[in-house]
Coordinates of N, CA and C in Angstrom, one line a residue:
M302 N -10.2 -10.3 -6.1 CA -10.1 -9.2 -5.2 C -11.1 -9.5 -4.0
R303 N -12.2 -10.1 -4.3 CA -13.1 -10.4 -3.2 C -12.5 -11.2 -2.1
S304 N -11.7 -12.2 -2.5 CA -11.1 -13.1 -1.5 C -10.1 -12.3 -0.7
A305 N -9.3 -11.4 -1.3 CA -8.4 -10.6 -0.6 C -9.1 -9.7 0.4
T306 N -10.2 -9.1 0.0 CA -11.0 -8.3 0.8 C -11.5 -9.0 2.0
V307 N -12.0 -10.3 1.8 CA -12.5 -11.1 2.9 C -11.4 -11.4 3.9
V308 N -10.2 -11.7 3.4 CA -9.1 -12.1 4.2 C -8.6 -10.9 5.0
F309 N -8.5 -9.7 4.3 CA -7.9 -8.6 5.0 C -8.9 -7.7 5.7
Q310 N -10.2 -7.9 5.5 CA -11.1 -7.0 6.2 C -12.2 -7.8 7.0
G311 N -12.2 -9.1 6.9 CA -13.2 -9.9 7.6 C -12.7 -10.8 8.6
M312 N -11.4 -10.8 8.9 CA -10.8 -11.7 9.9 C -10.1 -11.0 11.0
K313 N -9.9 -11.7 12.1 CA -9.2 -11.0 13.2 C -7.8 -10.7 12.9
Y314 N -7.2 -11.4 11.9 CA -5.8 -11.1 11.6 C -5.6 -9.7 11.0
N315 N -6.6 -9.3 10.3 CA -6.6 -7.9 9.7 C -6.4 -6.9 10.9
N316 N -7.2 -7.0 11.9 CA -7.1 -6.1 13.0 C -5.8 -6.2 13.7
W317 N -5.2 -7.4 13.7 CA -3.9 -7.5 14.3 C -2.8 -6.8 13.5
I318 N -2.9 -6.9 12.1 CA -2.0 -6.3 11.3 C -2.1 -4.8 11.4
F319 N -3.3 -4.3 11.4 CA -3.5 -2.8 11.5 C -3.0 -2.3 12.8
A320 N -3.3 -3.1 13.9 CA -2.9 -2.7 15.2 C -1.3 -2.6 15.3
I321 N -0.7 -3.6 14.8 CA 0.8 -3.6 14.8 C 1.3 -2.4 14.0
G322 N 0.7 -2.1 12.8 CA 1.1 -1.0 12.0 C 0.8 0.4 12.7
G323 N -0.2 0.4 13.5 CA -0.5 1.7 14.2 C 0.4 1.9 15.4
D324 N 0.5 1.0 16.3 CA 1.4 1.1 17.5 C 1.7 -0.3 18.0
E325 N 3.0 -0.6 17.8 CA 3.4 -2.0 18.1 C 3.3 -2.3 19.6
E326 N 3.7 -1.3 20.4 CA 3.7 -1.6 21.8 C 2.3 -1.7 22.4
S327 N 1.3 -0.9 21.9 CA -0.1 -1.1 22.3 C -0.6 -2.4 21.8
A328 N -0.3 -2.8 20.6 CA -0.7 -4.1 20.1 C -0.2 -5.2 21.0
R329 N 1.1 -5.1 21.4 CA 1.6 -6.1 22.3 C 0.9 -6.2 23.6
A330 N 0.6 -5.0 24.1 CA -0.1 -4.9 25.4 C -1.5 -5.5 25.4
T331 N -2.2 -5.5 24.2 CA -3.5 -6.1 24.1 C -3.5 -7.6 23.9
G332 N -2.3 -8.2 23.8 CA -2.2 -9.6 23.7 C -2.0 -10.1 22.3
I333 N -1.7 -9.2 21.4 CA -1.5 -9.7 20.0 C 0.0 -10.2 19.9
P334 N 0.2 -11.4 19.3 CA 1.5 -11.9 19.2 C 2.3 -11.2 18.1
V335 N 2.8 -10.1 18.4 CA 3.4 -9.2 17.4 C 4.5 -9.9 16.6
D336 N 5.4 -10.6 17.3 CA 6.6 -11.2 16.6 C 6.1 -12.3 15.6
K337 N 5.1 -13.1 16.1 CA 4.6 -14.1 15.2 C 3.9 -13.6 14.0
V338 N 3.1 -12.5 14.2 CA 2.4 -11.9 13.1 C 3.4 -11.3 12.1
K339 N 4.4 -10.6 12.6 CA 5.5 -10.0 11.7 C 6.2 -11.1 10.9
I340 N 6.5 -12.2 11.6 CA 7.2 -13.3 10.9 C 6.3 -13.9 9.8
A341 N 5.0 -14.1 10.1 CA 4.1 -14.6 9.1 C 3.9 -13.7 7.9
L342 N 3.9 -12.4 8.2 CA 3.8 -11.4 7.1 C 5.0 -11.4 6.2
Y343 N 6.2 -11.5 6.8 CA 7.4 -11.6 6.0 C 7.5 -12.9 5.2
M344 N 7.0 -14.0 5.8 CA 7.0 -15.2 5.1 C 6.0 -15.2 3.9
A345 N 4.9 -14.6 4.1 CA 3.9 -14.4 3.1 C 4.4 -13.5 1.9
G346 N 5.1 -12.4 2.3 CA 5.7 -11.6 1.3 C 6.8 -12.3 0.5
G347 N 7.6 -13.1 1.2 CA 8.7 -13.8 0.5 C 8.1 -14.9 -0.4
F348 N 7.1 -15.6 0.1 CA 6.4 -16.6 -0.7 C 5.8 -16.0 -2.0
G349 N 5.2 -14.8 -1.8 CA 4.6 -14.1 -3.0 C 5.7 -13.7 -4.0
A350 N 6.8 -13.2 -3.5 CA 7.9 -12.8 -4.3 C 8.5 -14.0 -5.1
A351 N 8.6 -15.1 -4.4 CA 9.2 -16.3 -5.0 C 8.2 -16.8 -6.1
L352 N 6.9 -16.7 -5.8 CA 5.9 -17.2 -6.8 C 5.9 -16.3 -8.0
V353 N 6.0 -15.0 -7.9 CA 6.1 -14.1 -9.0 C 7.4 -14.4 -9.8
G354 N 8.5 -14.6 -9.1 CA 9.8 -14.9 -9.8 C 9.7 -16.2 -10.6
V355 N 9.1 -17.2 -10.1 CA 8.9 -18.5 -10.8 C 8.0 -18.3 -12.0
I356 N 6.9 -17.5 -11.8 CA 6.0 -17.3 -13.0 C 6.7 -16.5 -14.1
Q357 N 7.5 -15.5 -13.7 CA 8.2 -14.7 -14.7 C 9.2 -15.5 -15.4
T358 N 9.9 -16.4 -14.7 CA 10.9 -17.3 -15.3 C 10.3 -18.2 -16.3
I359 N 9.1 -18.7 -16.0 CA 8.4 -19.6 -16.9 C 7.9 -18.9 -18.1
L360 N 7.4 -17.7 -17.9 CA 6.9 -16.9 -19.0 C 8.0 -16.4 -20.0
H361 N 9.1 -16.0 -19.5 CA 10.2 -15.5 -20.3 C 11.3 -16.5 -20.6
N362 N 11.1 -17.7 -20.2 CA 12.0 -18.8 -20.5 C 13.5 -18.5 -20.1
G363 N 13.6 -17.8 -18.9 CA 14.9 -17.4 -18.4 C 14.7 -16.4 -17.3
A364 N 15.8 -16.2 -16.6 CA 15.7 -15.2 -15.5 C 16.8 -14.1 -15.6
Q365 N 16.3 -12.9 -15.3 CA 17.2 -11.8 -15.3 C 17.1 -11.1 -14.0
V366 N 18.1 -10.7 -13.4 CA 18.1 -10.1 -12.0 C 17.4 -8.8 -12.1
A367 N 17.7 -8.0 -13.1 CA 17.2 -6.6 -13.2 C 15.8 -6.5 -13.7
N368 N 15.1 -7.6 -14.0 CA 13.7 -7.5 -14.6 C 12.7 -6.8 -13.7
G369 N 12.8 -7.0 -12.4 CA 11.8 -6.4 -11.6 C 12.2 -5.2 -10.8
Q370 N 13.3 -4.5 -11.2 CA 13.8 -3.4 -10.4 C 12.8 -2.3 -10.3
S371 N 12.2 -2.0 -11.4 CA 11.2 -0.8 -11.5 C 10.0 -1.1 -10.7
F372 N 9.7 -2.4 -10.4 CA 8.4 -2.7 -9.7 C 8.4 -2.3 -8.3
V373 N 9.6 -2.1 -7.7 CA 9.6 -1.7 -6.3 C 9.0 -0.3 -6.1
F374 N 9.5 0.6 -6.8 CA 8.9 2.0 -6.7 C 7.5 2.0 -7.2
N375 N 7.1 1.3 -8.3 CA 5.8 1.3 -8.8 C 4.8 0.7 -7.8
S376 N 5.2 -0.3 -7.0 CA 4.2 -0.8 -6.0 C 4.0 0.2 -4.9
I377 N 5.1 0.9 -4.5 CA 4.9 1.9 -3.4 C 4.0 3.0 -3.9
V378 N 4.2 3.5 -5.2 CA 3.3 4.5 -5.7 C 1.9 4.1 -5.8
A379 N 1.6 2.8 -6.2 CA 0.3 2.3 -6.3 C -0.4 2.3 -5.0
V380 N 0.2 1.8 -3.9 CA -0.5 1.7 -2.6 C -0.6 3.1 -2.0
V381 N 0.3 4.0 -2.1 CA 0.2 5.3 -1.5 C -0.9 6.1 -2.2
V382 N -0.9 6.0 -3.5 CA -2.0 6.7 -4.3 C -3.4 6.0 -3.9
G383 N -3.4 4.8 -3.6 CA -4.6 4.1 -3.1 C -5.0 4.4 -1.7
G384 N -4.3 5.2 -1.0 CA -4.8 5.7 0.3 C -4.2 5.0 1.5
V385 N -3.2 4.1 1.3 CA -2.5 3.4 2.4 C -1.6 4.4 3.1
L386 N -1.7 4.6 4.4 CA -0.9 5.6 5.1 C 0.6 5.1 5.1
L387 N 1.5 6.0 5.0 CA 2.9 5.7 5.1 C 3.3 5.3 6.5
T388 N 2.6 5.8 7.5 CA 2.9 5.5 8.8 C 2.3 4.1 9.3
G389 N 1.5 3.5 8.4 CA 0.9 2.2 8.7 C -0.4 2.3 9.5
G390 N -1.1 1.2 9.6 CA -2.2 1.1 10.5 C -3.6 1.4 9.8
H391 N -3.6 2.0 8.6 CA -4.8 2.2 7.9 C -4.6 2.0 6.4
G392 N -5.7 1.5 5.8 CA -5.7 1.2 4.3 C -6.7 0.2 4.0
S393 N -6.9 0.0 2.7 CA -7.9 -1.0 2.3 C -7.5 -1.7 1.0
V394 N -8.0 -2.9 0.8 CA -7.7 -3.6 -0.4 C -8.3 -2.8 -1.6
I395 N -9.5 -2.3 -1.5 CA -10.2 -1.6 -2.5 C -9.4 -0.4 -2.9
G396 N -8.8 0.3 -1.9 CA -8.0 1.5 -2.2 C -6.7 1.1 -2.9
V397 N -6.1 0.0 -2.6 CA -4.9 -0.4 -3.3 C -5.3 -0.8 -4.7
V398 N -6.4 -1.4 -4.9 CA -6.8 -1.7 -6.3 C -7.1 -0.5 -7.1
L399 N -7.7 0.5 -6.5 CA -8.0 1.8 -7.2 C -6.7 2.5 -7.5
G400 N -5.7 2.5 -6.5 CA -4.4 3.1 -6.8 C -3.7 2.4 -7.9
T401 N -3.8 1.1 -7.9 CA -3.1 0.3 -9.0 C -3.7 0.7 -10.3
L402 N -5.1 0.8 -10.4 CA -5.7 1.1 -11.6 C -5.3 2.5 -12.1
T403 N -5.3 3.5 -11.2 CA -4.8 4.8 -11.5 C -3.4 4.8 -12.1
F404 N -2.5 4.1 -11.4 CA -1.2 4.0 -11.9 C -1.1 3.4 -13.3
A405 N -1.9 2.3 -13.5 CA -1.8 1.7 -14.8 C -2.4 2.5 -15.9
I406 N -3.5 3.3 -15.6 CA -4.1 4.1 -16.6 C -3.2 5.2 -17.0
V407 N -2.5 5.8 -16.0 CA -1.5 6.9 -16.3 C -0.4 6.3 -17.2
N408 N 0.1 5.2 -16.8 CA 1.3 4.6 -17.5 C 0.9 4.3 -18.9
Q409 N -0.2 3.5 -19.1 CA -0.6 3.1 -20.4 C -1.2 4.3 -21.2
G410 N -1.9 5.2 -20.6 CA -2.4 6.4 -21.3 C -1.3 7.2 -21.9
I411 N -0.3 7.5 -21.2 CA 0.8 8.2 -21.7 C 1.5 7.5 -22.9
Y412 N 1.6 6.2 -22.7 CA 2.2 5.4 -23.8 C 1.4 5.4 -25.1
H413 N 0.1 5.3 -24.9 CA -0.8 5.2 -26.1 C -1.0 6.6 -26.8
T414 N -0.8 7.7 -26.1 CA -0.9 9.0 -26.7 C 0.3 9.3 -27.5
G415 N 1.4 8.6 -27.4 CA 2.6 8.9 -28.2 C 3.5 9.9 -27.6
W416 N 3.2 10.4 -26.4 CA 4.0 11.4 -25.7 C 5.3 10.7 -25.3
N417 N 6.2 11.6 -24.9 CA 7.5 11.1 -24.4 C 7.3 10.4 -23.1
S418 N 8.0 9.3 -22.8 CA 7.7 8.5 -21.6 C 8.1 9.3 -20.3
D419 N 8.9 10.3 -20.5 CA 9.3 11.1 -19.3 C 8.1 11.8 -18.7
W420 N 7.0 12.1 -19.6 CA 5.8 12.7 -19.0 C 5.1 11.8 -18.1
A421 N 5.2 10.5 -18.4 CA 4.6 9.5 -17.4 C 5.2 9.5 -16.1
S422 N 6.6 9.7 -16.1 CA 7.3 9.7 -14.8 C 6.9 11.0 -14.1
L423 N 6.8 12.1 -14.8 CA 6.4 13.4 -14.2 C 5.0 13.3 -13.6
I424 N 4.1 12.8 -14.3 CA 2.7 12.7 -13.8 C 2.7 11.7 -12.6
L425 N 3.4 10.6 -12.7 CA 3.4 9.7 -11.5 C 4.1 10.4 -10.3
G426 N 5.1 11.2 -10.6 CA 5.8 11.9 -9.5 C 4.8 12.9 -8.9
I427 N 4.0 13.6 -9.7 CA 3.0 14.5 -9.1 C 2.0 13.7 -8.3
L428 N 1.6 12.6 -8.8 CA 0.6 11.8 -8.1 C 1.2 11.3 -6.7
I429 N 2.4 10.9 -6.7 CA 3.0 10.4 -5.4 C 3.2 11.6 -4.5
L430 N 3.6 12.8 -5.0 CA 3.7 14.0 -4.2 C 2.4 14.4 -3.6
A431 N 1.3 14.4 -4.4 CA 0.0 14.7 -3.9 C -0.4 13.7 -2.8
A432 N -0.1 12.4 -3.1 CA -0.5 11.4 -2.1 C 0.2 11.6 -0.8
V433 N 1.5 11.9 -0.8 CA 2.3 12.1 0.4 C 1.8 13.3 1.1
L434 N 1.5 14.4 0.4 CA 1.0 15.6 1.0 C -0.4 15.4 1.6
M435 N -1.2 14.5 1.0 CA -2.5 14.3 1.5 C -2.5 13.2 2.6
N436 N -1.3 12.6 2.9 CA -1.2 11.5 3.8 C -1.7 11.9 5.2
N437 N -1.3 13.1 5.6 CA -1.8 13.6 6.9 C -3.3 13.8 7.0
T438 N -3.8 14.3 5.9 CA -5.3 14.4 5.8 C -6.0 13.1 5.9
F439 N -5.5 12.1 5.2 CA -6.0 10.7 5.2 C -5.9 10.2 6.6
R440 N -4.8 10.5 7.3 CA -4.7 9.9 8.7 C -5.7 10.6 9.6
H441 N -6.0 11.8 9.5 CA -7.0 12.5 10.3 C -8.4 12.0 10.0
L442 N -8.6 11.6 8.7 CA -9.9 11.1 8.4 C -10.1 9.7 8.9
A443 N -9.0 8.9 9.0 CA -9.1 7.5 9.4 C -9.2 7.4 10.9
L444 N -8.6 8.4 11.6 CA -8.7 8.3 13.1 C -10.0 8.7 13.6
P445 N -10.4 8.2 14.7 CA -11.8 8.6 15.3 C -11.8 10.1 15.6
Y446 N -13.0 10.7 15.6 CA -13.2 12.1 15.9 C -13.0 12.3 17.3
K447 N -12.2 13.4 17.7 CA -12.0 13.7 19.1 C -12.5 15.2 19.2
P448 N -13.6 15.3 20.0 CA -14.1 16.7 20.1 C -13.1 17.6 21.0
R449 N -13.2 18.8 20.6 CA -12.3 19.8 21.4 C -12.9 20.0 22.8
T450 N -12.1 20.1 23.8 CA -12.6 20.4 25.1 C -12.6 21.9 25.3
A451 N -13.6 22.4 26.1 CA -13.7 23.8 26.3 C -12.6 24.2 27.4
K452 N -12.0 25.3 27.1 CA -11.0 25.8 28.1 C -11.7 26.4 29.3
K453 N -11.2 26.1 30.4 CA -11.7 26.7 31.7 C -11.2 28.1 31.9
A454 N -12.2 28.9 32.3 CA -11.8 30.3 32.5 C -11.3 30.6 33.9

């Protein structure tokens, strides 16, 4: 986790990624190579997905197309619960880790209590609903403070 934090919060590329997520045109105007950064991010995502696929194939001694279908929604839930804005531009590695831990605790906690697995889906649905509703609040907290101007009489 520490290496991911250093990469995503301690390098200039982090600012580039956040700038592109916040406003692509403004990022382009400041001299950030938007197209190159996007291509690099898609390549990194594809490489990560391929690596996970190879590791799962080795672990399970075979490949099934539908094995990772549920992971798509789960990953979105984990990062949104972790405080990453749906509009892009703000988030942290630590928040994603905390969101993933929350997701895992709810999933495993429901399983170990012996309750019906539908309750886990309901609780995760409530978590994602709360995270989406709080998304605007998180965005206002992440943006710099803008004092109100006094109206002229």
